[in-house]
XYZ file of C-alpha atoms in Angstrom:
457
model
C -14.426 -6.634 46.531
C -15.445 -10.083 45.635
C -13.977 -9.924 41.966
C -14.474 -14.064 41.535
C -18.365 -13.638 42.449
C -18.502 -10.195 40.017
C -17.024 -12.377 36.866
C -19.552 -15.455 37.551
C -22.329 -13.172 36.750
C -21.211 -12.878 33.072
C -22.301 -15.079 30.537
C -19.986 -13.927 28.315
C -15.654 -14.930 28.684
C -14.667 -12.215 31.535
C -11.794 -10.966 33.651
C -10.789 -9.083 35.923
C -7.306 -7.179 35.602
C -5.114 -5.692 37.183
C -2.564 -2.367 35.876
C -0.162 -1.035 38.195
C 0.301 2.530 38.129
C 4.360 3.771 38.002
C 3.472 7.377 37.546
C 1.435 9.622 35.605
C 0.612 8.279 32.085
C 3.273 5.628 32.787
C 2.204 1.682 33.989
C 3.791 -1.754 34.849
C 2.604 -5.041 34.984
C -0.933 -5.335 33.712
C -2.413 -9.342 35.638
C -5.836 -11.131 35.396
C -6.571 -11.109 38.613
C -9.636 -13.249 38.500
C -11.677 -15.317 35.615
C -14.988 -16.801 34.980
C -14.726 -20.775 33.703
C -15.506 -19.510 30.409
C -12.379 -17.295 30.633
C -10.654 -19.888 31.090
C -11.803 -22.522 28.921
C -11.188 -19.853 25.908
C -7.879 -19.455 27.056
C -7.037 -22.928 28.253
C -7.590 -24.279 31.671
C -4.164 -25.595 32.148
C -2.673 -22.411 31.519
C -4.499 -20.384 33.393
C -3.768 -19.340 37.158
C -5.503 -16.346 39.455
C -3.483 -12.668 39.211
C -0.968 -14.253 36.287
C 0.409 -11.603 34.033
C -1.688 -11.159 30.899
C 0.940 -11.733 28.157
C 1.615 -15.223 29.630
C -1.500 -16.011 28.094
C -1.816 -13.996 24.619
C 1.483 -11.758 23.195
C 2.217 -8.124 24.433
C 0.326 -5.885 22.734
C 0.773 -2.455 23.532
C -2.729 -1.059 22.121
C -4.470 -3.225 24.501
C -2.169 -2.200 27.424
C -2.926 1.330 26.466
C -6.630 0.476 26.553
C -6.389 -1.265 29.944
C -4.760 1.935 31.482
C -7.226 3.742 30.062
C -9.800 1.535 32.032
C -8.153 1.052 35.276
C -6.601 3.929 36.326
C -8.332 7.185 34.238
C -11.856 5.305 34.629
C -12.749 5.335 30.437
C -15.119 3.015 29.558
C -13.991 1.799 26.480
C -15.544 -0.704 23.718
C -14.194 -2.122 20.036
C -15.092 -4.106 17.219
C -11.637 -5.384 15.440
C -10.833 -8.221 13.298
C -8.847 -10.729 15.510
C -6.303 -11.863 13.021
C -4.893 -14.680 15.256
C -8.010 -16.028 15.704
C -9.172 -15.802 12.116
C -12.253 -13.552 13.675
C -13.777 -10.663 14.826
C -13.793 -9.706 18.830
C -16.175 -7.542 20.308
C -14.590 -6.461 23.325
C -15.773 -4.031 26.391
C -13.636 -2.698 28.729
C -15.289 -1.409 32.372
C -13.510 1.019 34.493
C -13.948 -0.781 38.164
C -14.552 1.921 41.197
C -11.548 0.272 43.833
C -8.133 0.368 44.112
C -5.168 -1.543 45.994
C -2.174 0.814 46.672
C -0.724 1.219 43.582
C -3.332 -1.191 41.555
C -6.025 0.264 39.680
C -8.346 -2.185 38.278
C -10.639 -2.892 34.878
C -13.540 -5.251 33.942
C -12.684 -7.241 31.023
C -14.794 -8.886 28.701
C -16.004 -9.788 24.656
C -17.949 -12.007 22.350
C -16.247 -13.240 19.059
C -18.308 -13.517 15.335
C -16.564 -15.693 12.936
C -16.924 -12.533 9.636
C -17.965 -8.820 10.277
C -21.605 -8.188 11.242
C -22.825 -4.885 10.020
C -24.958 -3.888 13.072
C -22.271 -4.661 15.494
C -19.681 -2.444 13.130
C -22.313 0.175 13.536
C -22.373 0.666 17.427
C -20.261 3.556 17.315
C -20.641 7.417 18.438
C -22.176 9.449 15.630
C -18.914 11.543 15.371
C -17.144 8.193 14.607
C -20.310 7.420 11.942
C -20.096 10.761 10.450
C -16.323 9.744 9.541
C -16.375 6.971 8.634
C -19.438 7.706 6.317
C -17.690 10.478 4.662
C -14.942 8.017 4.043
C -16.615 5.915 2.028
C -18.357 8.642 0.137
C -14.957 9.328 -0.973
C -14.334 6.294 -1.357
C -17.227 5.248 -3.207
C -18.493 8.831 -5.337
C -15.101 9.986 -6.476
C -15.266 8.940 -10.324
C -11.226 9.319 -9.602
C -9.590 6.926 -6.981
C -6.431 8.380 -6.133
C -8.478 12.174 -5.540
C -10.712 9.969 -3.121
C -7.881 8.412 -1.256
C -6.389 11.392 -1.045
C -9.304 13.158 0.657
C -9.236 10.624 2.989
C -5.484 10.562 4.226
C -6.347 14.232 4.132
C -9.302 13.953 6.438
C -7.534 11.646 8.894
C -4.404 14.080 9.093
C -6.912 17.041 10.093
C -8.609 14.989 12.806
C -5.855 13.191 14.407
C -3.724 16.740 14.085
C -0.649 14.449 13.065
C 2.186 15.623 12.102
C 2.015 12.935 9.257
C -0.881 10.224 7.488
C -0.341 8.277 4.919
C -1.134 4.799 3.016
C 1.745 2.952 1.985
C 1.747 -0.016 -0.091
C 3.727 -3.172 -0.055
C 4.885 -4.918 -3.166
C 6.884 -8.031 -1.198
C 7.712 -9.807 -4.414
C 9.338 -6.932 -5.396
C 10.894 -6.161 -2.596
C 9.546 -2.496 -2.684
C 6.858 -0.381 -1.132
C 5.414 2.904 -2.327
C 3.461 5.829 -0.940
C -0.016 5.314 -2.574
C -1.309 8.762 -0.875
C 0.203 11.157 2.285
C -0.759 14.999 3.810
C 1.836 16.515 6.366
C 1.154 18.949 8.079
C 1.607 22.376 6.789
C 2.386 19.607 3.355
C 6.224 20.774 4.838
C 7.446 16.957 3.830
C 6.924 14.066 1.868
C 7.439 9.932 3.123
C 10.263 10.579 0.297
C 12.094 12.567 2.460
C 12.561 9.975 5.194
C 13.746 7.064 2.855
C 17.030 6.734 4.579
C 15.199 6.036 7.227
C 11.837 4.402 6.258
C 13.590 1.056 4.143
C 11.861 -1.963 2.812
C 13.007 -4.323 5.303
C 11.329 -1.834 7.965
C 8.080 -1.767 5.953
C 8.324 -5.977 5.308
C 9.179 -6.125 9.590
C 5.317 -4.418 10.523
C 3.632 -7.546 9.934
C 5.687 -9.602 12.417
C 5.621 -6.695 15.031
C 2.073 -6.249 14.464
C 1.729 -10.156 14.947
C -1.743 -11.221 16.039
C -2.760 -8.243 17.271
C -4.623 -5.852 14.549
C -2.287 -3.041 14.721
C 0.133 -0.642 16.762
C -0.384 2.568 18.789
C 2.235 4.180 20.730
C 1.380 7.353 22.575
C 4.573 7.362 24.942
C 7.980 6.392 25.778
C 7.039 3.290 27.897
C 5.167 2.112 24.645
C 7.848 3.397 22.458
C 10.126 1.280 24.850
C 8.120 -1.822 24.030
C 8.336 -1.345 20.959
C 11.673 -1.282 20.947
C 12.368 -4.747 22.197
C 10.262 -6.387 19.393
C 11.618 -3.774 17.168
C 14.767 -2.134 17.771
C 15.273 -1.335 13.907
C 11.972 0.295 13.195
C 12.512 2.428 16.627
C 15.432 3.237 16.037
C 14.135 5.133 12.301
C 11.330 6.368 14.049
C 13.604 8.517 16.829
C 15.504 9.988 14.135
C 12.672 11.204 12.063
C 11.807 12.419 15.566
C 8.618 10.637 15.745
C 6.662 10.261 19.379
C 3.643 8.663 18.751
C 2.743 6.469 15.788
C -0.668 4.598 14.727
C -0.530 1.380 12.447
C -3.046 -0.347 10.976
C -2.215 -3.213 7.924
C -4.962 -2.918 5.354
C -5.836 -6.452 4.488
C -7.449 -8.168 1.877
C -8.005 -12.249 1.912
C -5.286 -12.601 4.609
C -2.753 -11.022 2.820
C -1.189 -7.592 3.538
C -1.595 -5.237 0.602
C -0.168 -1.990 3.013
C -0.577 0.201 6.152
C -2.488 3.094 7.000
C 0.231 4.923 8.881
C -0.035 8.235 11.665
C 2.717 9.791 13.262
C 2.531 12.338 16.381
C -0.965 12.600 16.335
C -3.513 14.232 19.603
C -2.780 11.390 22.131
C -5.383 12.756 24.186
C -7.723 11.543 21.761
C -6.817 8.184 20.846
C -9.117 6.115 22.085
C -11.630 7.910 19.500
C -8.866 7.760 17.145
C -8.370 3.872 17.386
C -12.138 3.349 16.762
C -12.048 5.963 13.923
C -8.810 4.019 12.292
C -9.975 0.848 12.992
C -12.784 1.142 11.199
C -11.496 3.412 8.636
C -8.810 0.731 7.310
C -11.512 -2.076 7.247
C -12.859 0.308 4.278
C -9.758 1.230 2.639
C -8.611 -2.232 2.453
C -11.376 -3.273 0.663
C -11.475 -0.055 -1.663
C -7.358 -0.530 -2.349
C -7.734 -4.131 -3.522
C -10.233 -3.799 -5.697
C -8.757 -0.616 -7.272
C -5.384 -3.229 -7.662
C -7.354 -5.654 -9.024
C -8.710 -3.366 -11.662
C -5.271 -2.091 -12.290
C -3.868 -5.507 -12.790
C -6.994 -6.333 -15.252
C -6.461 -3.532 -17.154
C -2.649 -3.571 -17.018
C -3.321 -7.112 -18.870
C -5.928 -5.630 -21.137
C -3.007 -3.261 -22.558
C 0.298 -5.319 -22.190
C 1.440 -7.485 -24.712
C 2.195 -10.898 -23.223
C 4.925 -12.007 -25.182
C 7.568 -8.699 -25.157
C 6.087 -7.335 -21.584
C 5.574 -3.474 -23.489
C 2.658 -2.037 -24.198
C -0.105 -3.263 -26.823
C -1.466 -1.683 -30.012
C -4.913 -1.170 -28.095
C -2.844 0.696 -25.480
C -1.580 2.857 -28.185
C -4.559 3.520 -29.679
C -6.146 4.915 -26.783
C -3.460 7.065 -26.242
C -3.366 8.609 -29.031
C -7.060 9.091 -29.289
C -6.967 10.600 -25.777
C -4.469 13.031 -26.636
C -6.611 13.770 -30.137
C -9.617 14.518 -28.005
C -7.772 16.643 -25.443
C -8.230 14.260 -22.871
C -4.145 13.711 -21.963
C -0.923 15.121 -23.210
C 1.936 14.343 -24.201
C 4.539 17.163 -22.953
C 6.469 18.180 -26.079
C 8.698 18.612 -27.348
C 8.673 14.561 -28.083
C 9.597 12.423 -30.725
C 7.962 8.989 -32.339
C 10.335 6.421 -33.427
C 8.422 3.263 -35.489
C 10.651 0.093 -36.070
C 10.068 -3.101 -37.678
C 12.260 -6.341 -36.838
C 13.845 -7.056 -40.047
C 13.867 -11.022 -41.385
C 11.190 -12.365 -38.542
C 8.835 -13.924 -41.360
C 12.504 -15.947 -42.579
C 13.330 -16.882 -39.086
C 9.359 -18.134 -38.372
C 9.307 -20.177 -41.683
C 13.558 -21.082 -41.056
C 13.126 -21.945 -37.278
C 9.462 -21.957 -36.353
C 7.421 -19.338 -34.483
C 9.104 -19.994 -30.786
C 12.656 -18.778 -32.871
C 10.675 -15.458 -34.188
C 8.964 -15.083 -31.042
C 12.307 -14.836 -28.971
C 13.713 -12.390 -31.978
C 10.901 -9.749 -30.995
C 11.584 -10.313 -27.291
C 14.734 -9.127 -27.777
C 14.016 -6.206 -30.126
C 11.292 -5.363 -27.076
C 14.516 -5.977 -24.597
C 16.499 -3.363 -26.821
C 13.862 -0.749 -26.609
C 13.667 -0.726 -23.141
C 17.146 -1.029 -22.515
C 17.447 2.586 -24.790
C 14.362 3.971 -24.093
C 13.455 2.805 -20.328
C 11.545 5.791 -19.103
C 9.602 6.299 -22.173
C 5.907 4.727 -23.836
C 6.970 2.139 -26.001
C 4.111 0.046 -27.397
C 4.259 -3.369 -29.786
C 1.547 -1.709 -32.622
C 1.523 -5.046 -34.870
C 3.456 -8.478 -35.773
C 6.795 -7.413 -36.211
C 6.186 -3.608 -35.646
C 7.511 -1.153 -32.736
C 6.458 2.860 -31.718
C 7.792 4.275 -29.319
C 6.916 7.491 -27.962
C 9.471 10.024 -26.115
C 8.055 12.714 -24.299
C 10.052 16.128 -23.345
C 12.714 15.142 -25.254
C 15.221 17.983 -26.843
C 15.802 17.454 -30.186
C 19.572 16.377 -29.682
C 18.890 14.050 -27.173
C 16.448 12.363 -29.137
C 18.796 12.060 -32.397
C 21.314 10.650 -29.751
C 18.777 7.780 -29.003
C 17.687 7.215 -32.346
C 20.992 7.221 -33.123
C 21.913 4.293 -30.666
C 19.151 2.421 -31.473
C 20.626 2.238 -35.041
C 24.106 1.401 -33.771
C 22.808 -1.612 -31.721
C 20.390 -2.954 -34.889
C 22.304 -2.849 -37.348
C 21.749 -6.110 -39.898
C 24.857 -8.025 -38.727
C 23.801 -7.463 -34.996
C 21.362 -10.002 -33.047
C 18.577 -8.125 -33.839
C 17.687 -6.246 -37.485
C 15.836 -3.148 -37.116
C 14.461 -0.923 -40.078
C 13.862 2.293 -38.140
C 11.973 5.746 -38.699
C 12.140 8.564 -36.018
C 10.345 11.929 -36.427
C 10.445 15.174 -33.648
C 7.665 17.209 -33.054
C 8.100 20.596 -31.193
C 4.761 21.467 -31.526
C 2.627 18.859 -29.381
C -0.642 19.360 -31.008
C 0.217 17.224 -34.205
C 0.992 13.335 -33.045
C -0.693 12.029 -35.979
C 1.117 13.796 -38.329
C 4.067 12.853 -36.283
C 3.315 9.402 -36.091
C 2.979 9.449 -40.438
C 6.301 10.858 -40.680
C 8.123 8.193 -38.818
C 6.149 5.905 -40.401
C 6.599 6.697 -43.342
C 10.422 7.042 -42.877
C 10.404 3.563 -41.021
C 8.872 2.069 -44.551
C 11.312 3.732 -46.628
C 14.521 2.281 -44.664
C 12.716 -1.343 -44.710
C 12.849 -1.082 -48.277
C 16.262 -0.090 -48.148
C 17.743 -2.588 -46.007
C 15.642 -5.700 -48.000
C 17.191 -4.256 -51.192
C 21.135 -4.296 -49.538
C 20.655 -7.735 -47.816
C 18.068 -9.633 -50.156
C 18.862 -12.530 -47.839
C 17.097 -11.835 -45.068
C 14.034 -11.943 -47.225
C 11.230 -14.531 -46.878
């Protein structure tokens, strides 16, 4: 067949290549065979020459060498619309199975079109099945007053159709150093991503980004592609084989060119991955957008109820907690107890020392709070005032705080507390709660000013 005269007829960068066949579902060396000039200018004359392996010119990517044996040798005509992330653009590329073979060569029509952003009506050429899903996505997405329910029914969704073993989002936090599982479904829900932290680490999570490289993701359906894997990533391989996983799908959900996380499937139907690919593909282009602006609103309102100086919570934080427990809206599981505190002498050290001394007096007081009470609500309600809230919290183990908190404040220590605790077995009465301590916080301020008159103003 005249491949160099079939190529010239496209307008459009195309090539013809090449995928040698080693067995069933198993392939070697995948060559452009043949190029039209515009091939080649794309890819750079000088590095181009006739039946040259493919990854001389671009990296390996084992999606795309998964697609091509797709095209060559089980004749699937095949078509995507991805973001191009080492190109800073989107390629819309076609794959045509070609009707010839050479031995043990099998061979595939090549070609694509690149837009500089996403165009709608090119996102939309997909099979109605695909549009269905991806439709229902972002109803979830989009009509679910609650974001981590409509996340949820979408991991869920993606589970059922890929009939994976595992799907899940998981976000990365690299300043941190961390990542965490922002929603999952296993199958039979037998297992969470918990359960395979020995094996799933940060430094795995943090390595996906440089394995994924500047391709737009990972599939692996079997072990030749596990294999390849395995050279670029002999770490992450090696965790996947002992969580006994076969076939994985990777996306990185992106948001301005930076990773915020991965939507991640694990032994899924291989035999429908092609649809899968178009169905994640498009899928993650949603959720990333969806994920950062649900962290953006987190971080706006994480600001709206943090107080900037100590790093706890703010008196507007605490008010709407308690009036959301008042109107049944949240709980607080009880037994708890409420501990106010008041840093003793901070209007003598602003007036002795200035505001920056004060200021780094109730950063320590905030400091000592969290150092007793770390897993607990602790809230800055005023200038010099603390509460801190304790939830299920035994009555002995919350005199044993309060109790330490005393120890560590005492007047001669670096920071002065006047302190008033009150437990409440029966949750339904924080106010009254809240009074109490108060109340009892007042009474040992008085106290301690009338003892040690010098740390008055």
């Amino acid at each position: 067949m005249d491949f160099q005269g079939f190529v010239n007829t496209f307008t459009l960068p195309c090539a013809i290549l090449s995928v040698e066949r080693l067995s069933e579902r198993h392939y070697g060396e995948i060559r452009i065979v043949k190029a039209n000039d515009i091939y080649k200018e794309t890819m750079g004359v000088a590095r181009y020459h006739d039946n040259m392996l493919y990854s001389e010119l671009v990296p390996k990517d084992v999606k795309f060498e998964n697609f091509c044996y797709r095209a060559a040798v089980l004749k699937q005509r095949l078509h995507s619309y991805i973001p191009t992330p080492g190109l800073n653009c989107w390629s819309d590329i076609m794959l045509l199975p070609m009707n010839c073979s050479d031995g043990n060569l099998s061979y595939c029509a090549f070609y694509y079109e690149t837009t500089r952003d996403a165009e709608p009506e090119r996102l939309s050429k997909v099979s109605l099945t695909i549009a269905q899903s991806v439709i229902k996505t972002c109803l979830n997405l989009q009509g679910n007053p609650n974001f981590q329910d409509g996340i949820t029914n979408v991991i869920e969704d993606i589970q059922s159709q890929a009939d994976a073993f595992c799907s899940a989002i998981i976000l990365l936090n690299q300043e941190e150093r961390s990542y965490s599982v922002l929603c999952e479904k296993f199958k039979n829900n037998a297992y969470h991503v918990s359960d395979y932290g020995y094996t799933l680490t940060y430094d795995i999570v943090a390595s996906w980004e440089k394995t994924i490289g500047k391709s737009n993701g990972i599939i692996v359906t079997n072990n030749i592609d596990m294999e390849q894997l395995r050279m670029r990533n002999p770490l992450w391989v090696s965790s996947l084989k002992e969580a006994s996983v076969t076939s994985v799908i990777l996306y990185p959900l992106l948001h301005a060119k930076k990773t915020l996380g991965y939507l991640f499937v694990t032994n899924f139907d291989i035999e429908r991955v092609v649809e899968l690919k178009e169905l994640l593909e498009l899928t993650s282009y949603f959720i990333s957008a969806e994920v950062a602006s649900h962290m953006l609103f987190e971080k706006l309102e994480n600001l709206g109820n943090t107080d900037l100086l100590t790093g706890v919570k703010n008196r507007s934080a605490m008010n709407l907690r308690v009036d959301l427990f008042v109107r049944g809206e949240e709980i607080i599981p009880h037994p708890y107890g409420i501990i106010f505190c008041c840093v003793s002498g901070l209007k003598k050290m602003n007036d002795e020392n200035g505001h920056d001394a004060g200021d780094i007096l109730l950063k320590k007081a905030a400091s000592l709070l969290k150092d007793i009470f770390k897993d607990d609500e602790i809230y800055r309600s005023g200038g010099d005032e603390f509460v801190v809230i304790v939830p299920t919290c035994q009555e002995d183990e919350f005199k044993k705080k309060v109790a330490e908190l005393r120890s560590k404040s005492r007047h001669d220590s670096e920071t002065a507390l006047a302190i008033g605790a009150s437990w409440n077995d029966e949750g339904y009465k924080l106010r009254r709660s809240m009074h109490f301590a108060d109340e009892a916080m007042n009474k040992d301020k008085e106290k301690f000013y009338t003892e040690h008159p010098e740390f008055l103003r």
